[in-house]
Short mmCIF file of C-alpha atoms and ligand atoms in Angstrom, two decimals:
data_model
loop_
_atom_site.label_atom_id
_atom_site.label_comp_id
_atom_site.label_asym_id
_atom_site.label_seq_id
_atom_site.Cartn_x
_atom_site.Cartn_y
_atom_site.Cartn_z
CA UNK A 1 -50.39 -326.57 62.48
CA UNK A 2 -47.79 -323.83 63.17
CA UNK A 3 -43.74 -324.34 62.80
CA UNK A 4 -41.22 -323.00 65.28
CA UNK A 5 -38.30 -321.54 63.24
CA UNK A 6 -36.52 -323.38 66.20
CA UNK A 7 -37.14 -326.94 64.60
CA UNK A 8 -36.34 -325.34 61.64
CA UNK A 9 -32.68 -324.31 62.39
CA UNK A 10 -32.73 -320.54 61.92
CA UNK A 11 -32.11 -317.84 64.75
CA UNK A 12 -34.07 -314.78 65.72
CA UNK A 13 -31.92 -311.55 65.34
CA UNK A 14 -31.42 -311.46 69.39
CA UNK A 15 -28.04 -312.44 70.07
CA UNK A 16 -27.19 -311.42 66.61
CA UNK A 17 -27.06 -307.97 67.82
CA UNK A 18 -25.93 -307.65 70.71
CA UNK A 19 -22.71 -309.35 68.96
CA UNK A 20 -22.62 -306.84 66.27
CA UNK A 21 -23.25 -304.01 68.52
CA UNK A 22 -20.27 -305.19 70.87
CA UNK A 23 -18.26 -306.00 67.13
CA UNK A 24 -18.87 -302.65 65.89
CA UNK A 25 -19.86 -304.25 62.68
CA UNK A 26 -23.46 -304.47 61.10
CA UNK A 27 -25.22 -307.94 60.06
CA UNK A 28 -25.89 -308.26 56.82
CA UNK A 29 -30.03 -308.13 55.71
CA UNK A 30 -30.19 -309.36 52.07
CA UNK A 31 -33.65 -309.77 50.45
CA UNK A 32 -34.77 -313.12 48.44
CA UNK A 33 -37.67 -314.11 46.22
CA UNK A 34 -35.60 -316.64 44.25
CA UNK A 35 -33.65 -319.72 44.21
CA UNK A 36 -31.03 -317.55 42.42
CA UNK A 37 -30.59 -315.25 45.50
CA UNK A 38 -30.74 -317.91 48.15
CA UNK A 39 -27.67 -319.59 46.37
CA UNK A 40 -26.03 -316.85 46.42
CA UNK A 41 -26.80 -315.73 50.15
CA UNK A 42 -25.78 -319.02 52.03
CA UNK A 43 -22.91 -319.03 49.61
CA UNK A 44 -21.19 -315.44 50.05
CA UNK A 45 -22.02 -315.42 53.94
CA UNK A 46 -20.80 -319.07 54.52
CA UNK A 47 -17.46 -318.48 52.54
CA UNK A 48 -17.05 -314.81 54.04
CA UNK A 49 -18.40 -316.37 57.79
CA UNK A 50 -21.12 -313.87 58.59
CA UNK A 51 -24.00 -314.09 60.44
CA UNK A 52 -26.56 -313.37 57.64
CA UNK A 53 -30.69 -312.19 57.73
CA UNK A 54 -32.60 -313.35 54.57
CA UNK A 55 -35.81 -311.74 54.39
CA UNK A 56 -38.90 -311.56 52.08
CA UNK A 57 -41.22 -309.20 51.70
CA UNK A 58 -45.09 -308.88 51.05
CA UNK A 59 -44.30 -309.09 47.58
CA UNK A 60 -41.89 -311.63 47.16
CA UNK A 61 -44.41 -313.78 49.29
CA UNK A 62 -46.98 -313.01 46.49
CA UNK A 63 -44.24 -313.70 43.92
CA UNK A 64 -42.47 -316.86 45.11
CA UNK A 65 -45.57 -318.35 47.04
CA UNK A 66 -45.19 -318.26 51.00
CA UNK A 67 -45.51 -322.19 51.17
CA UNK A 68 -42.74 -322.15 48.59
CA UNK A 69 -40.62 -319.38 49.83
CA UNK A 70 -40.76 -320.74 53.83
CA UNK A 71 -39.24 -324.13 52.17
CA UNK A 72 -36.81 -322.27 50.62
CA UNK A 73 -35.72 -320.54 53.68
CA UNK A 74 -35.61 -323.95 55.08
CA UNK A 75 -33.57 -325.25 52.38
CA UNK A 76 -30.90 -322.52 52.89
CA UNK A 77 -30.08 -323.89 56.38
CA UNK A 78 -29.88 -327.51 54.72
CA UNK A 79 -28.19 -326.45 52.25
CA UNK A 80 -25.44 -324.12 54.82
CA UNK A 81 -25.01 -327.01 57.51
CA UNK A 82 -24.53 -329.59 53.81
CA UNK A 83 -21.43 -327.33 52.37
CA UNK A 84 -20.01 -327.03 56.58
CA UNK A 85 -20.93 -323.52 56.98
CA UNK A 86 -21.44 -322.89 60.86
CA UNK A 87 -22.86 -319.35 60.15
CA UNK A 88 -26.18 -318.06 61.79
CA UNK A 89 -29.40 -317.10 59.80
CA UNK A 90 -32.46 -315.89 60.58
CA UNK A 91 -35.99 -315.87 58.57
CA UNK A 92 -37.33 -312.59 58.61
CA UNK A 93 -40.01 -310.23 57.08
CA UNK A 94 -39.43 -307.28 55.75
CA UNK A 95 -41.81 -304.34 56.08
CA UNK A 96 -45.15 -306.55 56.99
CA UNK A 97 -48.09 -303.88 57.64
CA UNK A 98 -50.14 -305.95 59.36
CA UNK A 99 -50.84 -308.00 63.07
CA UNK A 100 -52.57 -310.50 60.49
CA UNK A 101 -49.18 -310.98 58.05
CA UNK A 102 -46.73 -311.64 61.02
CA UNK A 103 -48.58 -314.09 62.39
CA UNK A 104 -48.73 -316.16 59.65
CA UNK A 105 -45.02 -315.64 59.01
CA UNK A 106 -44.57 -316.75 62.99
CA UNK A 107 -46.29 -319.36 62.15
CA UNK A 108 -45.10 -320.57 59.01
CA UNK A 109 -41.00 -320.09 60.52
CA UNK A 110 -40.23 -316.97 60.88
CA UNK A 111 -37.42 -316.40 63.17
CA UNK A 112 -38.16 -312.34 63.11
CA UNK A 113 -40.67 -309.85 61.59
CA UNK A 114 -40.82 -306.15 60.90
CA UNK A 115 -44.24 -304.42 62.00
CA UNK A 116 -43.95 -301.17 59.26
CA UNK A 117 -46.65 -298.70 61.21
CA UNK A 118 -43.84 -295.74 60.15
CA UNK A 119 -46.96 -294.46 57.51
CA UNK A 120 -49.37 -294.42 60.56
CA UNK A 121 -49.94 -291.68 63.54
CA UNK A 122 -47.52 -292.01 65.82
CA UNK A 123 -50.37 -293.84 68.49
CA UNK A 124 -51.33 -296.30 66.10
CA UNK A 125 -47.84 -297.10 65.06
CA UNK A 126 -47.67 -298.07 68.58
CA UNK A 127 -50.43 -299.65 69.34
CA UNK A 128 -50.19 -301.81 66.15
CA UNK A 129 -46.25 -302.61 67.22
CA UNK A 130 -46.91 -303.61 70.40
CA UNK A 131 -49.71 -306.01 69.60
CA UNK A 132 -47.05 -308.07 66.95
CA UNK A 133 -44.82 -307.97 69.66
CA UNK A 134 -46.63 -309.25 72.42
CA UNK A 135 -47.70 -312.02 70.09
CA UNK A 136 -44.13 -312.80 68.31
CA UNK A 137 -42.37 -312.73 72.10
CA UNK A 138 -44.60 -315.90 73.19
CA UNK A 139 -42.87 -317.57 70.71
CA UNK A 140 -39.20 -315.72 71.32
CA UNK A 141 -39.64 -314.16 67.66
CA UNK A 142 -37.70 -310.65 67.61
CA UNK A 143 -39.46 -307.61 66.01
CA UNK A 144 -38.20 -305.12 64.62
CA UNK A 145 -40.63 -301.33 64.33
CA UNK A 146 -39.99 -298.28 62.70
CA UNK A 147 -40.16 -294.86 63.18
CA UNK A 148 -39.74 -291.88 60.56
CA UNK A 149 -40.73 -292.30 57.02
CA UNK A 150 -38.12 -293.09 54.40
CA UNK A 151 -38.84 -292.10 50.75
CA UNK A 152 -38.71 -294.54 47.82
CA UNK A 153 -41.12 -296.33 45.39
CA UNK A 154 -41.03 -300.25 44.94
CA UNK A 155 -44.22 -303.27 44.48
CA UNK A 156 -45.31 -302.61 48.14
CA UNK A 157 -43.39 -299.89 49.98
CA UNK A 158 -44.03 -296.21 48.97
CA UNK A 159 -43.87 -293.02 49.83
CA UNK A 160 -42.82 -289.66 48.15
CA UNK A 161 -40.97 -287.91 50.56
CA UNK A 162 -38.88 -288.82 53.70
CA UNK A 163 -39.58 -287.71 57.09
CA UNK A 164 -36.64 -287.88 59.37
CA UNK A 165 -37.16 -289.70 62.72
CA UNK A 166 -37.36 -287.40 65.42
CA UNK A 167 -34.44 -288.32 68.70
CA UNK A 168 -37.14 -286.68 71.24
CA UNK A 169 -39.67 -290.06 70.38
CA UNK A 170 -37.40 -293.18 70.24
CA UNK A 171 -36.96 -293.76 74.14
CA UNK A 172 -40.35 -293.27 74.27
CA UNK A 173 -41.32 -295.86 71.16
CA UNK A 174 -38.98 -298.54 72.52
CA UNK A 175 -40.53 -298.58 75.46
CA UNK A 176 -44.08 -298.68 75.62
CA UNK A 177 -43.50 -301.16 72.28
CA UNK A 178 -40.95 -303.66 73.53
CA UNK A 179 -39.66 -303.69 70.33
CA UNK A 180 -35.94 -305.37 69.45
CA UNK A 181 -34.67 -302.97 67.20
CA UNK A 182 -35.77 -300.37 65.64
CA UNK A 183 -35.00 -298.62 62.03
CA UNK A 184 -34.74 -295.30 61.15
CA UNK A 185 -34.92 -292.34 58.90
CA UNK A 186 -31.79 -290.25 58.38
CA UNK A 187 -31.74 -289.81 54.51
CA UNK A 188 -31.38 -293.19 52.93
CA UNK A 189 -34.48 -294.41 50.75
CA UNK A 190 -35.52 -297.21 48.96
CA UNK A 191 -34.54 -298.23 45.33
CA UNK A 192 -31.88 -297.62 42.42
CA UNK A 193 -33.49 -293.29 42.76
CA UNK A 194 -32.23 -292.33 46.28
CA UNK A 195 -31.70 -288.86 45.79
CA UNK A 196 -32.33 -286.78 42.62
CA UNK A 197 -29.00 -285.16 41.00
CA UNK A 198 -29.72 -281.76 42.02
CA UNK A 199 -29.30 -282.56 45.34
CA UNK A 200 -25.80 -284.29 44.56
CA UNK A 201 -22.56 -283.11 43.79
CA UNK A 202 -20.09 -284.77 40.79
CA UNK A 203 -16.32 -285.69 41.71
CA UNK A 204 -13.34 -285.92 39.74
CA UNK A 205 -14.33 -288.92 37.95
CA UNK A 206 -18.00 -287.28 37.06
CA UNK A 207 -19.70 -289.82 39.91
CA UNK A 208 -22.43 -288.23 41.21
CA UNK A 209 -22.31 -287.82 45.52
CA UNK A 210 -25.32 -287.49 47.32
CA UNK A 211 -25.45 -285.47 50.51
CA UNK A 212 -24.58 -287.26 54.02
CA UNK A 213 -26.47 -289.17 55.94
CA UNK A 214 -27.72 -287.32 58.84
CA UNK A 215 -25.21 -289.25 61.19
CA UNK A 216 -26.33 -285.84 63.74
CA UNK A 217 -29.80 -287.52 64.18
CA UNK A 218 -28.30 -290.82 64.50
CA UNK A 219 -26.04 -290.08 67.09
CA UNK A 220 -29.23 -288.19 69.05
CA UNK A 221 -30.86 -290.87 69.33
CA UNK A 222 -27.95 -293.44 69.97
CA UNK A 223 -28.10 -291.06 73.22
CA UNK A 224 -31.39 -291.57 74.20
CA UNK A 225 -31.23 -295.33 73.49
CA UNK A 226 -28.05 -296.10 74.11
CA UNK A 227 -26.91 -299.73 72.69
CA UNK A 228 -30.37 -300.13 71.12
CA UNK A 229 -30.12 -302.06 68.24
CA UNK A 230 -30.82 -299.52 65.14
CA UNK A 231 -31.67 -300.82 61.68
CA UNK A 232 -31.25 -299.16 58.76
CA UNK A 233 -33.32 -299.54 55.41
CA UNK A 234 -32.67 -298.27 51.78
CA UNK A 235 -28.98 -298.62 52.14
CA UNK A 236 -28.25 -300.19 48.88
CA UNK A 237 -24.73 -298.53 47.32
CA UNK A 238 -26.38 -298.06 43.64
CA UNK A 239 -22.23 -299.64 42.47
CA UNK A 240 -21.89 -296.78 39.36
CA UNK A 241 -19.96 -299.80 37.77
CA UNK A 242 -23.30 -302.37 37.50
CA UNK A 243 -24.99 -299.71 36.40
CA UNK A 244 -22.64 -298.90 33.19
CA UNK A 245 -23.15 -302.28 32.72
CA UNK A 246 -26.47 -302.41 32.51
CA UNK A 247 -26.85 -299.02 30.16
CA UNK A 248 -24.02 -300.73 28.34
CA UNK A 249 -26.23 -303.24 27.31
CA UNK A 250 -29.49 -301.98 26.36
CA UNK A 251 -30.74 -300.87 30.37
CA UNK A 252 -31.84 -297.08 30.61
CA UNK A 253 -31.14 -296.36 34.03
CA UNK A 254 -30.61 -292.53 34.62
CA UNK A 255 -29.09 -290.94 37.46
CA UNK A 256 -29.11 -293.86 39.78
CA UNK A 257 -27.50 -293.05 43.00
CA UNK A 258 -27.48 -294.87 46.28
CA UNK A 259 -25.63 -294.53 49.94
CA UNK A 260 -21.78 -294.27 49.65
CA UNK A 261 -19.91 -297.61 50.77
CA UNK A 262 -18.04 -295.16 52.95
CA UNK A 263 -21.02 -293.70 54.97
CA UNK A 264 -22.68 -297.45 55.83
CA UNK A 265 -19.20 -298.17 57.04
CA UNK A 266 -19.34 -295.23 59.26
CA UNK A 267 -23.04 -296.29 60.04
CA UNK A 268 -21.70 -300.25 60.85
CA UNK A 269 -19.86 -299.01 63.45
CA UNK A 270 -22.15 -297.45 65.25
CA UNK A 271 -25.54 -298.85 66.74
CA UNK A 272 -26.72 -299.70 63.41
CA UNK A 273 -26.48 -303.30 63.74
CA UNK A 274 -28.46 -304.08 60.61
CA UNK A 275 -28.37 -303.08 57.10
CA UNK A 276 -30.80 -303.54 54.68
CA UNK A 277 -29.75 -304.41 50.84
CA UNK A 278 -32.69 -305.53 47.92
CA UNK A 279 -31.73 -302.86 45.38
CA UNK A 280 -27.70 -303.66 44.65
CA UNK A 281 -28.67 -307.46 44.37
CA UNK A 282 -31.21 -306.50 41.31
CA UNK A 283 -29.04 -304.49 39.76
CA UNK A 284 -26.37 -306.58 39.58
CA UNK A 285 -28.58 -310.02 38.38
CA UNK A 286 -29.97 -307.24 35.83
CA UNK A 287 -26.30 -306.22 34.79
CA UNK A 288 -25.17 -309.97 34.30
CA UNK A 289 -28.59 -311.16 32.34
CA UNK A 290 -28.09 -307.88 29.88
CA UNK A 291 -24.77 -308.97 29.78
CA UNK A 292 -24.78 -312.84 28.39
CA UNK A 293 -27.98 -311.38 26.28
CA UNK A 294 -25.70 -308.79 24.05
CA UNK A 295 -23.25 -310.78 24.35
CA UNK A 296 -25.27 -313.97 23.48
CA UNK A 297 -27.98 -313.53 21.88
CA UNK A 298 -28.52 -317.48 20.52
CA UNK A 299 -28.50 -318.32 24.32
CA UNK A 300 -31.81 -319.63 26.08
CA UNK A 301 -30.93 -322.07 28.35
CA UNK A 302 -31.48 -319.52 31.90
CA UNK A 303 -28.62 -321.18 33.72
CA UNK A 304 -26.29 -319.22 31.29
CA UNK A 305 -27.53 -316.18 32.66
CA UNK A 306 -29.11 -316.76 35.93
CA UNK A 307 -25.64 -319.13 36.89
CA UNK A 308 -23.40 -314.91 35.78
CA UNK A 309 -25.86 -313.08 37.51
CA UNK A 310 -25.54 -315.37 41.18
CA UNK A 311 -21.94 -315.94 40.48
CA UNK A 312 -21.51 -311.91 40.41
CA UNK A 313 -24.37 -311.45 43.02
CA UNK A 314 -21.83 -313.87 45.45
CA UNK A 315 -19.07 -311.25 44.83
CA UNK A 316 -21.06 -308.58 45.62
CA UNK A 317 -21.80 -309.85 48.60
CA UNK A 318 -18.64 -310.85 49.58
CA UNK A 319 -17.78 -307.78 49.32
CA UNK A 320 -20.42 -306.28 51.22
CA UNK A 321 -19.39 -308.79 54.63
CA UNK A 322 -15.90 -307.70 53.95
CA UNK A 323 -15.34 -304.26 53.21
CA UNK A 324 -18.90 -302.44 54.33
CA UNK A 325 -20.42 -304.13 57.11
CA UNK A 326 -17.78 -305.49 58.86
CA UNK A 327 -19.48 -308.36 59.37
CA UNK A 328 -17.36 -311.35 57.46
CA UNK A 329 -15.35 -313.43 60.40
CA UNK A 330 -18.28 -313.03 62.80
CA UNK A 331 -20.58 -315.95 62.66
O1 G3H B 1 -37.79 -302.11 51.13
C1 G3H B 1 -38.66 -302.87 50.74
C2 G3H B 1 -37.77 -303.70 49.33
O2 G3H B 1 -36.63 -303.60 48.71
C3 G3H B 1 -38.60 -305.26 48.74
O3 G3H B 1 -39.29 -304.67 48.46
O4 G3H B 1 -41.99 -305.00 48.51
O5 G3H B 1 -40.41 -304.67 45.69
O6 G3H B 1 -40.11 -306.44 47.26
P1 G3H B 1 -40.33 -305.35 47.38
P1 13P B 2 -32.57 -301.09 48.96
O1 13P B 2 -33.64 -300.34 47.74
O2 13P B 2 -31.58 -299.67 49.15
O3 13P B 2 -31.74 -302.09 48.92
O4 13P B 2 -33.16 -301.68 50.56
C1 13P B 2 -33.12 -302.31 51.03
C2 13P B 2 -34.46 -302.30 52.15
O5 13P B 2 -34.63 -301.41 52.44
C3 13P B 2 -35.44 -303.56 52.33
O6 13P B 2 -36.13 -303.65 53.11
ZN1 ZN B 3 -37.07 -301.28 53.42
#
């Protein structure tokens, strides 16, 4: 039997985005697929009084089991209430690729879904996205669409080359599909290797600095659809200090480069009102687990390495909410 997200205590993204645009900040969308990540999201967003979108990819659903994942999401709402955190929480499908997957998620209690038709041609993207919107809106579930292609390789999200969003298409796409928010491509990409070293310059500390995001395209898009909620995927910063911890403790991450926090701060002040962060969490957890294993080779209690990973994740997320997205204090 179908379950409504409203009965589980989630909210859709409509009000969140309206407030984010007015308040000139972005709502964090953190991916999760295990308990420690959920604990970190609730704790960090609760402590920093930030609205939050907890999102799961189809890869995460396969990894954790869709039923368990839904109950974990529900558990997050209860955990937040029990801790006295009065923050809005949305449960969102990240990169949904079929109508059927979106339906399954809506029926199991998701308050928001993304239908990523960006790999299809324009007309097919409109057709697929409209179909999802028509279904989702019957249940007051919000829908994110995407125009333009981000490069990067992950479990189920693969593209070799990015294609920037064409501002000329956005108004037509939004009008024809009825989507509630739009993910765009302006130079971000998925994963920890967002830029090739040869695309970057080196700063005084020897850190690779990537080319700037295409804020000119973002401005053009904002002119075409003023006040419409824009989403930035592939927005991890790939924080060099965590990459260093990984590499100093047996890891081999070479030339990993992300989006500088200053660029995200600038984007968050614009119509960008949802910023997706997954890789930064993966890097934090890997860094702490590697550190514990190197420092305490006799340790074999998962709580002793996943615990520090979770605690560092909380710190990273609080920093994002306070200093990068500006969502802290806006629950
Ligand atoms: O954008 C994709 C997310 O980072 C999810 O990645 O498909 O490996 O779970 P995943
Ligand atoms: P990152 O790989 O930059 O964290 O992006 C995550 C994302 O866009 C999830 O949809
Ligand atoms: Zn993404």
